[in-house]
Short mmCIF file of C-alpha atoms and ligand atoms in Angstrom, two decimals:
data_model
loop_
_atom_site.label_atom_id
_atom_site.label_comp_id
_atom_site.label_asym_id
_atom_site.label_seq_id
_atom_site.Cartn_x
_atom_site.Cartn_y
_atom_site.Cartn_z
CA MET A 84 66.63 94.71 90.97
CA SER A 85 65.67 94.64 87.33
CA ILE A 86 67.39 93.59 84.12
CA THR A 87 68.77 96.34 81.89
CA GLY A 88 71.24 96.53 79.03
CA THR A 89 74.19 96.69 81.41
CA THR A 90 73.34 93.73 83.64
CA THR A 91 75.19 90.46 83.33
CA PRO A 92 72.60 87.72 83.80
CA ARG A 93 73.57 84.16 84.53
CA PHE A 94 71.83 81.00 85.66
CA ALA A 95 70.99 80.98 89.36
CA ARG A 96 72.75 78.39 91.46
CA GLY A 97 71.03 75.06 90.94
CA MET A 98 69.58 75.98 87.55
CA ARG A 99 70.93 74.17 84.56
CA LEU A 100 70.42 74.24 80.81
CA ARG A 101 70.72 70.71 79.53
CA GLU A 102 69.67 68.38 76.80
CA ASP A 103 66.66 66.11 77.34
CA PRO A 104 67.52 63.32 74.92
CA ALA A 105 64.44 61.20 75.67
CA ARG A 106 62.24 64.04 74.41
CA ALA A 107 64.62 65.52 71.81
CA ARG A 108 64.67 69.02 73.33
CA TRP A 109 66.57 71.30 75.68
CA VAL A 110 65.33 72.18 79.15
CA VAL A 111 66.29 74.27 82.14
CA VAL A 112 66.18 72.08 85.25
CA GLY A 113 66.13 73.12 88.85
CA PRO A 114 64.65 71.72 92.03
CA GLU A 115 60.97 70.91 91.36
CA ARG A 116 61.28 73.09 88.29
CA LEU A 117 61.46 72.51 84.59
CA PHE A 118 61.34 75.11 81.86
CA VAL A 119 61.14 74.26 78.21
CA PRO A 120 62.51 77.19 76.19
CA ASP A 121 61.27 77.73 72.65
CA ASP A 122 63.84 78.10 69.85
CA ILE A 123 64.36 81.81 70.34
CA ALA A 124 64.60 81.55 74.13
CA LEU A 125 67.10 78.73 73.72
CA GLU A 126 69.32 80.90 71.50
CA ILE A 127 69.27 83.61 74.16
CA LEU A 128 69.93 81.24 77.06
CA ARG A 129 72.89 79.69 75.27
CA LEU A 130 74.54 83.09 75.23
CA LEU A 131 74.41 83.42 79.02
CA ASP A 132 77.97 82.64 80.01
CA GLY A 133 78.17 84.81 83.11
CA THR A 134 80.39 87.40 81.39
CA ARG A 135 78.23 88.73 78.54
CA ARG A 136 76.10 91.78 79.29
CA VAL A 137 72.55 92.02 77.97
CA ASP A 138 73.71 94.61 75.39
CA ALA A 139 76.28 92.20 74.03
CA ILE A 140 73.70 89.42 73.78
CA VAL A 141 71.39 91.70 71.80
CA ASP A 142 74.26 92.76 69.49
CA GLU A 143 75.17 89.16 68.86
CA LEU A 144 71.61 88.13 68.00
CA ALA A 145 70.98 91.23 65.87
CA ALA A 146 74.09 90.41 63.84
CA ARG A 147 73.28 86.73 63.61
CA TYR A 148 69.75 87.28 62.28
CA ALA A 149 70.35 90.61 60.56
CA ALA A 150 67.33 91.88 62.46
CA PRO A 151 66.49 95.30 63.91
CA ARG A 152 68.22 95.77 67.23
CA ASP A 153 65.22 97.34 69.00
CA ALA A 154 62.91 94.41 68.35
CA ILE A 155 65.54 91.93 69.52
CA ALA A 156 66.30 93.98 72.62
CA ALA A 157 62.62 93.99 73.58
CA ASP A 158 62.37 90.20 73.23
CA VAL A 159 65.56 89.57 75.14
CA LEU A 160 64.63 91.88 78.02
CA ALA A 161 61.15 90.39 78.29
CA LEU A 162 62.49 86.86 78.49
CA LEU A 163 65.30 87.63 80.94
CA THR A 164 63.02 89.69 83.20
CA ASP A 165 60.51 86.87 83.35
CA LEU A 166 63.12 84.21 84.14
CA HIS A 167 64.72 86.48 86.73
CA ALA A 168 61.39 86.85 88.54
CA LYS A 169 61.00 83.08 88.47
CA GLY A 170 64.39 82.59 90.12
CA VAL A 171 65.96 80.93 87.08
CA LEU A 172 68.46 83.73 86.52
CA THR A 173 70.40 86.07 88.75
CA ALA A 174 71.85 89.37 87.71
CA MET B 243 49.40 52.70 74.23
CA THR B 244 52.82 53.68 75.52
CA PRO B 245 52.72 55.93 78.56
CA PRO B 246 54.56 59.27 78.66
CA ALA B 247 58.14 59.13 79.94
CA PRO B 248 58.59 59.94 83.64
CA LEU B 249 60.40 63.16 84.61
CA GLY B 250 61.06 62.67 88.29
CA LEU B 251 62.33 59.88 90.50
CA LEU B 252 61.93 59.92 94.26
CA ALA B 253 64.51 57.61 95.83
CA GLU B 254 63.57 56.90 99.41
CA LEU B 255 66.96 55.66 100.52
CA THR B 256 65.91 54.71 104.05
CA HIS B 257 63.10 55.05 106.54
CA ARG B 258 65.58 55.70 109.36
CA CYS B 259 65.37 59.22 110.77
CA PRO B 260 66.29 60.77 114.10
CA LEU B 261 63.18 62.96 113.92
CA ARG B 262 59.64 61.82 114.64
CA CYS B 263 57.40 64.31 112.82
CA PRO B 264 53.73 63.51 113.46
CA TYR B 265 52.91 64.14 109.77
CA CYS B 266 55.74 62.08 108.33
CA SER B 267 54.86 60.84 104.84
CA ASN B 268 56.58 57.50 105.37
CA PRO B 269 54.23 54.53 105.64
CA THR B 270 53.06 53.59 109.12
CA GLU B 271 54.93 50.32 108.58
CA LEU B 272 58.55 51.44 108.36
CA SER B 273 61.25 49.33 106.71
CA ARG B 274 64.28 48.27 108.71
CA ALA B 275 67.86 49.01 107.65
CA SER B 276 68.47 45.35 106.77
CA ALA B 277 65.81 45.55 104.05
CA GLU B 278 67.35 48.56 102.26
CA LEU B 279 68.70 48.42 98.69
CA ASP B 280 72.48 48.52 98.43
CA THR B 281 74.60 51.20 96.73
CA GLU B 282 75.06 49.38 93.44
CA THR B 283 71.37 48.63 93.04
CA TRP B 284 70.57 52.33 93.49
CA GLY B 285 73.18 53.06 90.82
CA ARG B 286 71.45 50.70 88.39
CA VAL B 287 68.05 52.21 89.23
CA PHE B 288 69.41 55.71 88.45
CA ARG B 289 70.81 54.60 85.08
CA GLU B 290 67.53 52.90 84.18
CA ALA B 291 65.62 55.99 85.22
CA ALA B 292 67.79 58.29 83.10
CA ALA B 293 67.38 55.98 80.09
CA LEU B 294 63.62 56.12 80.61
CA GLY B 295 63.63 59.94 80.48
CA VAL B 296 63.92 60.95 84.14
CA LEU B 297 65.73 64.30 84.61
CA GLN B 298 65.28 65.07 88.28
CA LEU B 299 66.21 62.84 91.20
CA HIS B 300 65.08 63.47 94.75
CA LEU B 301 67.15 61.70 97.37
CA SER B 302 64.89 61.35 100.33
CA GLY B 303 63.92 59.16 103.24
CA GLY B 304 63.51 59.10 106.23
CA GLU B 305 66.77 60.92 106.53
CA PRO B 306 68.97 60.05 103.53
CA ALA B 307 72.12 60.95 105.45
CA ALA B 308 71.39 58.03 107.78
CA ARG B 309 73.05 56.04 104.97
CA ARG B 310 76.81 56.05 105.18
CA ASP B 311 77.12 55.43 101.45
CA LEU B 312 75.29 58.65 100.54
CA PRO B 313 78.35 60.12 98.72
CA GLU B 314 78.60 57.02 96.52
CA ILE B 315 74.87 57.20 95.85
CA VAL B 316 75.18 60.86 94.81
CA ALA B 317 78.12 59.96 92.58
CA HIS B 318 75.96 57.34 90.86
CA ALA B 319 73.30 59.99 90.24
CA THR B 320 75.88 62.36 88.75
CA ALA B 321 77.27 59.64 86.51
CA ALA B 322 73.76 58.84 85.30
CA GLY B 323 73.28 62.50 84.36
CA LEU B 324 70.45 63.14 86.81
CA TYR B 325 69.83 66.47 88.53
CA SER B 326 70.15 65.55 92.20
CA ASN B 327 68.20 67.14 95.02
CA LEU B 328 68.91 66.09 98.60
CA ILE B 329 65.79 66.26 100.77
CA THR B 330 67.10 66.35 104.31
CA SER B 331 66.30 67.22 107.90
CA GLY B 332 69.88 68.51 108.15
CA VAL B 333 70.58 67.06 111.60
CA LEU B 334 73.02 64.33 110.51
CA LEU B 335 75.22 66.34 108.15
CA ASP B 336 78.09 68.59 109.12
CA ALA B 337 80.10 70.88 106.85
CA ALA B 338 82.70 68.20 106.09
CA ARG B 339 80.19 65.56 105.00
CA LEU B 340 78.33 68.14 102.97
CA LYS B 341 81.49 69.08 101.10
CA VAL B 342 81.98 65.46 100.15
CA LEU B 343 78.46 65.39 98.72
CA ALA B 344 79.06 68.61 96.80
CA ARG B 345 82.23 67.12 95.33
CA ALA B 346 80.26 64.03 94.31
CA GLY B 347 78.10 66.31 92.18
CA LEU B 348 75.09 67.11 94.36
CA ASP B 349 73.04 69.84 92.63
CA HIS B 350 70.68 71.14 95.28
CA VAL B 351 69.70 70.88 98.94
CA GLN B 352 66.19 71.00 100.33
CA LEU B 353 66.15 71.47 104.08
CA SER B 354 63.03 70.92 106.16
CA VAL B 355 62.22 73.05 109.19
CA GLN B 356 59.33 72.34 111.55
CA ASP B 357 58.73 75.92 112.69
CA ALA B 358 60.44 79.31 112.89
CA GLU B 359 60.40 79.21 116.67
CA GLU B 360 62.88 76.84 118.31
CA THR B 361 60.83 75.40 121.18
CA SER B 362 57.88 74.68 118.93
CA ALA B 363 60.08 73.31 116.15
CA ASP B 364 61.74 70.84 118.52
CA ARG B 365 58.40 69.79 119.97
CA ILE B 366 57.01 69.07 116.49
CA SER B 367 60.05 67.11 115.30
CA GLY B 368 60.37 65.28 118.61
CA LEU B 369 64.13 65.97 118.67
CA ARG B 370 65.46 68.39 121.24
CA GLY B 371 68.20 70.59 119.78
CA GLY B 372 67.15 69.66 116.25
CA HIS B 373 66.25 73.17 115.14
CA ALA B 374 69.63 74.62 116.15
CA ARG B 375 71.38 71.87 114.18
CA LYS B 376 69.29 72.72 111.13
CA LEU B 377 70.33 76.36 111.30
CA ALA B 378 74.00 75.35 111.51
CA PHE B 379 73.48 73.01 108.56
CA ALA B 380 71.91 75.80 106.47
CA ARG B 381 75.07 77.88 107.01
CA ALA B 382 77.17 74.93 105.88
CA VAL B 383 75.06 74.68 102.70
CA HIS B 384 75.79 78.33 102.06
CA GLU B 385 79.53 77.85 102.61
CA ALA B 386 79.55 74.86 100.28
CA ASP B 387 78.00 77.18 97.67
CA LEU B 388 75.06 74.84 97.12
CA PRO B 389 71.61 76.22 96.29
CA LEU B 390 69.11 75.89 99.12
CA THR B 391 65.37 75.43 99.27
CA LEU B 392 63.72 75.65 102.64
CA ASN B 393 60.76 73.33 103.08
CA ALA B 394 58.18 74.08 105.73
CA VAL B 395 55.29 71.72 106.33
CA VAL B 396 52.57 73.90 107.79
CA HIS B 397 49.55 73.16 109.97
CA ARG B 398 47.52 74.62 112.80
CA GLN B 399 50.43 74.67 115.25
CA ASN B 400 52.87 76.71 113.16
CA LEU B 401 50.85 78.45 110.47
CA ASP B 402 50.56 81.67 112.48
CA ARG B 403 54.35 82.02 112.15
CA LEU B 404 54.42 81.77 108.35
CA GLY B 405 55.78 85.32 108.15
CA ASP B 406 58.68 84.30 110.41
CA LEU B 407 59.28 81.22 108.27
CA ILE B 408 59.56 83.40 105.19
CA GLU B 409 62.02 85.63 107.00
CA LEU B 410 63.99 82.59 108.14
CA ALA B 411 64.24 81.43 104.52
CA THR B 412 65.80 84.71 103.42
CA THR B 413 68.11 84.88 106.46
CA LEU B 414 69.38 81.39 105.71
CA GLY B 415 70.09 82.34 102.10
CA ALA B 416 67.44 80.10 100.56
CA THR B 417 66.32 81.11 97.09
CA ARG B 418 63.17 79.06 97.27
CA LEU B 419 60.66 78.34 100.01
CA GLU B 420 58.25 75.49 99.72
CA VAL B 421 55.26 75.92 102.01
CA ALA B 422 53.53 72.56 102.02
CA HIS B 423 50.31 71.83 103.81
CA VAL B 424 50.15 68.46 105.52
CA GLN B 425 48.71 65.69 103.37
CA TYR B 426 46.40 63.60 105.49
CA TYR B 427 47.18 59.94 105.14
CA GLY B 428 49.47 57.62 107.11
CA TRP B 429 50.91 59.27 110.22
CA ALA B 430 49.29 62.60 109.46
CA LEU B 431 45.80 61.11 109.37
CA ARG B 432 46.36 59.85 112.92
CA ASN B 433 47.22 63.42 113.92
CA ARG B 434 44.67 65.25 111.84
CA ASP B 435 42.77 66.72 114.80
CA ALA B 436 45.98 68.25 116.13
CA LEU B 437 47.12 69.59 112.75
CA LEU B 438 44.22 70.84 110.62
CA PRO B 439 44.30 74.65 110.46
CA SER B 440 41.27 76.89 110.73
CA ARG B 441 39.87 78.84 107.81
CA ALA B 442 40.90 82.11 109.45
CA GLN B 443 44.49 80.88 109.71
CA LEU B 444 44.49 79.88 106.06
CA GLU B 445 43.17 83.20 104.88
CA ALA B 446 45.85 85.03 106.84
CA ALA B 447 48.50 82.67 105.44
CA THR B 448 47.41 83.20 101.84
CA GLU B 449 47.55 86.94 102.44
CA THR B 450 51.07 86.67 103.91
CA VAL B 451 52.29 84.68 100.91
CA THR B 452 50.73 87.06 98.40
CA THR B 453 52.42 90.07 99.99
CA ALA B 454 55.79 88.36 100.42
CA ARG B 455 55.81 87.22 96.80
CA VAL B 456 55.69 90.84 95.74
CA THR B 457 58.26 92.23 98.17
CA LEU B 458 60.70 89.35 97.65
CA LYS B 459 60.33 89.06 93.88
CA GLY B 460 63.62 88.02 92.28
CA ARG B 461 65.07 87.04 95.68
CA LEU B 462 62.85 84.29 97.01
CA VAL B 463 60.45 82.07 95.11
CA ILE B 464 57.58 80.87 97.30
CA ASP B 465 55.71 77.71 96.35
CA TYR B 466 52.36 77.55 98.07
CA VAL B 467 49.18 75.66 97.27
CA VAL B 468 45.83 75.92 99.07
CA PRO B 469 45.29 72.69 101.03
CA ASP B 470 42.77 70.06 99.99
CA TYR B 471 40.57 70.46 103.03
CA TYR B 472 39.67 73.97 101.95
CA ALA B 473 39.80 73.60 98.19
CA ARG B 474 36.89 73.08 95.77
CA ARG B 475 38.85 70.92 93.34
CA PRO B 476 41.63 68.42 94.02
CA LYS B 477 45.23 68.69 92.92
CA ALA B 478 46.67 66.55 90.17
CA CYS B 479 48.42 64.21 92.59
CA MET B 480 51.94 63.44 91.25
CA GLY B 481 50.87 65.04 87.96
CA GLY B 482 48.56 62.08 87.44
CA TRP B 483 49.10 58.44 88.39
CA GLY B 484 51.91 56.88 86.34
CA ARG B 485 52.33 59.97 84.16
CA SER B 486 55.48 61.75 85.29
CA PHE B 487 56.70 60.39 88.57
CA ILE B 488 58.21 57.22 90.07
CA ALA B 489 58.99 56.54 93.71
CA VAL B 490 61.21 53.71 94.91
CA SER B 491 60.88 52.64 98.54
CA PRO B 492 63.91 51.82 100.73
CA ALA B 493 63.29 48.13 100.15
CA GLY B 494 63.05 48.58 96.37
CA ARG B 495 59.32 48.60 95.71
CA VAL B 496 58.38 50.82 92.78
CA LEU B 497 55.44 53.11 93.49
CA PRO B 498 53.39 55.63 91.49
CA CYS B 499 53.41 57.85 94.59
CA HIS B 500 55.40 57.64 97.83
CA ALA B 501 52.22 57.00 99.83
CA ALA B 502 50.87 54.26 97.55
CA GLU B 503 52.01 51.48 99.87
CA SER B 504 49.05 52.45 102.07
CA LEU B 505 46.68 51.15 99.36
CA PRO B 506 45.44 47.56 99.72
CA GLY B 507 45.18 45.09 96.88
CA PHE B 508 48.42 46.07 95.15
CA ASP B 509 51.42 43.95 94.40
CA PHE B 510 54.13 46.54 93.87
CA LEU B 511 57.04 45.13 91.89
CA ASN B 512 60.59 45.42 93.19
CA VAL B 513 63.62 46.79 91.32
CA ARG B 514 65.39 43.62 92.42
CA ASP B 515 63.06 41.59 90.19
CA ALA B 516 62.29 43.78 87.18
CA SER B 517 63.61 46.78 85.28
CA LEU B 518 62.21 50.22 85.93
CA SER B 519 61.08 50.47 82.34
CA GLU B 520 59.11 47.20 82.49
CA ILE B 521 57.47 48.28 85.73
CA TRP B 522 56.66 51.77 84.46
CA THR B 523 55.23 50.58 81.18
CA HIS B 524 53.54 47.29 81.94
CA SER B 525 52.98 46.68 85.65
CA ASP B 526 49.46 46.43 86.95
CA ALA B 527 50.24 48.97 89.70
CA PHE B 528 51.18 51.72 87.25
CA GLN B 529 48.43 50.92 84.79
CA ARG B 530 45.59 50.63 87.28
CA TYR B 531 44.90 54.37 87.63
CA ARG B 532 46.79 55.68 84.62
CA GLY B 533 44.81 57.88 82.25
CA THR B 534 41.03 58.18 82.54
CA GLY B 535 39.68 54.70 81.71
CA TRP B 536 39.41 53.63 85.37
CA MET B 537 37.38 56.65 86.44
CA PRO B 538 33.90 56.43 87.96
CA GLU B 539 31.41 59.29 87.84
CA PRO B 540 31.57 62.23 88.43
CA CYS B 541 35.15 62.19 87.04
CA ARG B 542 34.33 60.13 83.96
CA GLY B 543 32.21 62.85 82.35
CA CYS B 544 34.03 65.82 83.86
CA ASP B 545 35.95 68.28 81.70
CA ARG B 546 38.73 68.49 84.32
CA ARG B 547 39.54 64.79 84.12
CA GLU B 548 42.79 65.35 82.24
CA ILE B 549 43.70 68.34 84.42
CA ASP B 550 43.55 66.86 87.92
CA TRP B 551 43.24 63.19 86.93
CA GLY B 552 40.61 62.67 89.62
CA GLY B 553 42.90 63.78 92.46
CA CYS B 554 44.73 61.63 94.97
CA ARG B 555 44.10 57.87 95.20
CA CYS B 556 45.62 57.65 98.67
CA GLN B 557 43.31 60.35 100.00
CA ALA B 558 40.32 58.71 98.33
CA PHE B 559 41.20 55.47 100.09
CA ALA B 560 42.05 57.05 103.45
CA LEU B 561 38.74 58.90 103.64
CA THR B 562 36.25 56.71 101.74
CA GLY B 563 37.78 53.25 102.02
CA ASN B 564 37.89 52.88 98.23
CA ALA B 565 40.90 54.09 96.24
CA THR B 566 38.90 54.19 93.00
CA ASN B 567 36.52 56.86 94.25
CA THR B 568 36.77 60.51 93.22
CA ASP B 569 39.10 62.34 95.63
CA PRO B 570 36.82 63.75 98.36
CA ALA B 571 38.74 67.02 98.08
CA CYS B 572 36.58 67.63 95.00
CA ALA B 573 33.32 69.43 95.76
CA LEU B 574 31.63 67.21 93.17
CA SER B 575 32.48 64.09 95.18
CA ALA B 576 29.61 62.50 97.13
CA ASP B 577 32.04 62.27 100.06
CA HIS B 578 33.13 65.91 100.09
CA HIS B 579 31.30 66.53 103.39
CA LEU B 580 33.86 64.28 105.12
CA LEU B 581 36.40 67.08 104.84
CA ASP B 582 34.07 69.63 106.39
CA LEU B 583 33.37 67.22 109.25
CA ALA B 584 37.10 66.80 109.84
CA VAL B 585 37.55 70.56 109.94
CA GLN B 586 34.77 70.85 112.52
CA ASP B 587 36.25 68.06 114.67
CA ALA B 588 39.70 69.60 114.57
CA ALA B 589 38.36 73.00 115.61
CA VAL B 590 37.47 71.63 119.05
CA ALA B 591 40.36 69.15 119.44
CA GLY B 592 43.59 69.48 121.43
CA GLY B 593 47.12 69.67 120.12
CA ASN B 594 48.76 66.45 121.28
CA PHE B 595 50.71 64.35 118.77
CA THR B 596 51.14 60.69 118.07
CA TYR B 597 54.80 60.69 116.98
CA ARG B 598 56.06 58.43 114.25
CA GLU B 599 58.09 55.47 115.44
CA MET B 600 59.22 52.02 114.46
CA GLY B 601 56.67 49.68 115.97
CA PRO B 602 57.70 46.35 117.53
CA THR B 603 55.64 44.34 115.03
CA ILE B 604 56.83 45.99 111.85
CA ALA B 605 57.52 43.95 108.75
CA THR B 606 60.99 44.12 107.27
CA GLY B 607 60.06 43.64 103.60
S1 LIG C 104 58.95 63.99 107.96
FE1 LIG C 104 60.21 64.22 109.82
S2 LIG C 104 60.29 62.12 110.69
FE2 LIG C 104 59.57 61.91 108.54
S3 LIG C 104 61.45 61.55 107.41
FE3 LIG C 104 61.08 63.77 107.32
S4 LIG C 104 62.26 64.59 109.04
FE4 LIG C 104 62.10 62.39 109.38
S1 LIG C 105 34.90 65.32 89.25
FE1 LIG C 105 36.86 64.29 89.10
S2 LIG C 105 37.86 65.12 87.27
FE2 LIG C 105 36.15 66.52 87.82
S3 LIG C 105 37.09 68.11 89.10
FE3 LIG C 105 36.32 66.53 90.50
S4 LIG C 105 38.07 65.11 90.81
FE4 LIG C 105 38.55 66.39 89.00
#
């Protein structure tokens, strides 16, 4: 199963995006797992609410940054595909 | 110099356990129930840990469910904002008790299995009927909608069924499988001849994992590391001594690694007497092997010294008698041949176990 524009990705059970106040950053925590998203990844992950499709996430970011949709779509798909393979996201 | 903030806390709530695994990582001197920390003290430890920077909490044992106050302990973890992972043998928890834990905010369950085959699994754990109870428990985890990791400690007597273990993980709805080779200190060192796998077994196992990772991509994550006895370089034990991890024993002693109580010449401070932050930052136990200043050659001049931090102190002590030595798992160690000798001995040894048990002369502190 792969991520496309029509999938609705969300955090896998047991995976959580949360603040890490001691280190002034945000992290995704799971069992024996810790991912530190960079600023762009964090923006994308914050849009995962379990109802938005990938297309909608790309639209939102393209509007927000007035950036070309294709470039954003490539970044978003790359990130989501990677995190899906790592078990952080389900689709 | 202030040390980095710890990320993980291992809370060993009790040494009590109905199983008797011959590789149990508990110390050979087990603590009695009367010596265990109470609910409120664990709550304070969790709050101190969170303030120090800990994000992940592993509730372990022994069997953590041997404590009747486990729901209150989980609630304390939730209130402290910690991600809670229950490391359990699954034989003491039914669906009803599990639901109570889920309601208290438990984030994740890690269930251990001893083998994929029932007769062998029950022989290894020393508890007849244990395996069947684990399978029932895994279904309860699924019904409670909690995420599940299956943990399989592997060795000579079950490694040939690694493929079946992987299949069991997917059947039980686990999204992660941790395949952990036995670490040889404490009880496991006593059973090393019965547990060490052969090189042929290991090569087949690595092959199995590599294939399964591809076919199960996106469904099951498999954690697997080549064991020390066949590696050329050691692992960064606990991510380095006193760098990211704290363990607290059932009686409250604060340890840089859950096996550290096996090391002589340490006076591990107790959470009853000092705060976690004081112990982490200033105690002799945490400072002794922190960083690279303590290292002898060949570590001292090695360019991997801040990658593996010289390996495991407990293994260095167990095999060479001196915890300050380079981990013999490293091929650069003068004691590396000890591992090859052990492999040769095990190749001709039988499969009988010395099971873990509470001895009659065991201290209660
Ligand atoms: S390793 Fe086995 S005996 Fe030791 S605590 Fe875990 S389940 Fe119990
Ligand atoms: S010599 Fe020491 S630092 Fe270098 S690889 Fe071996 S254990 Fe690691």
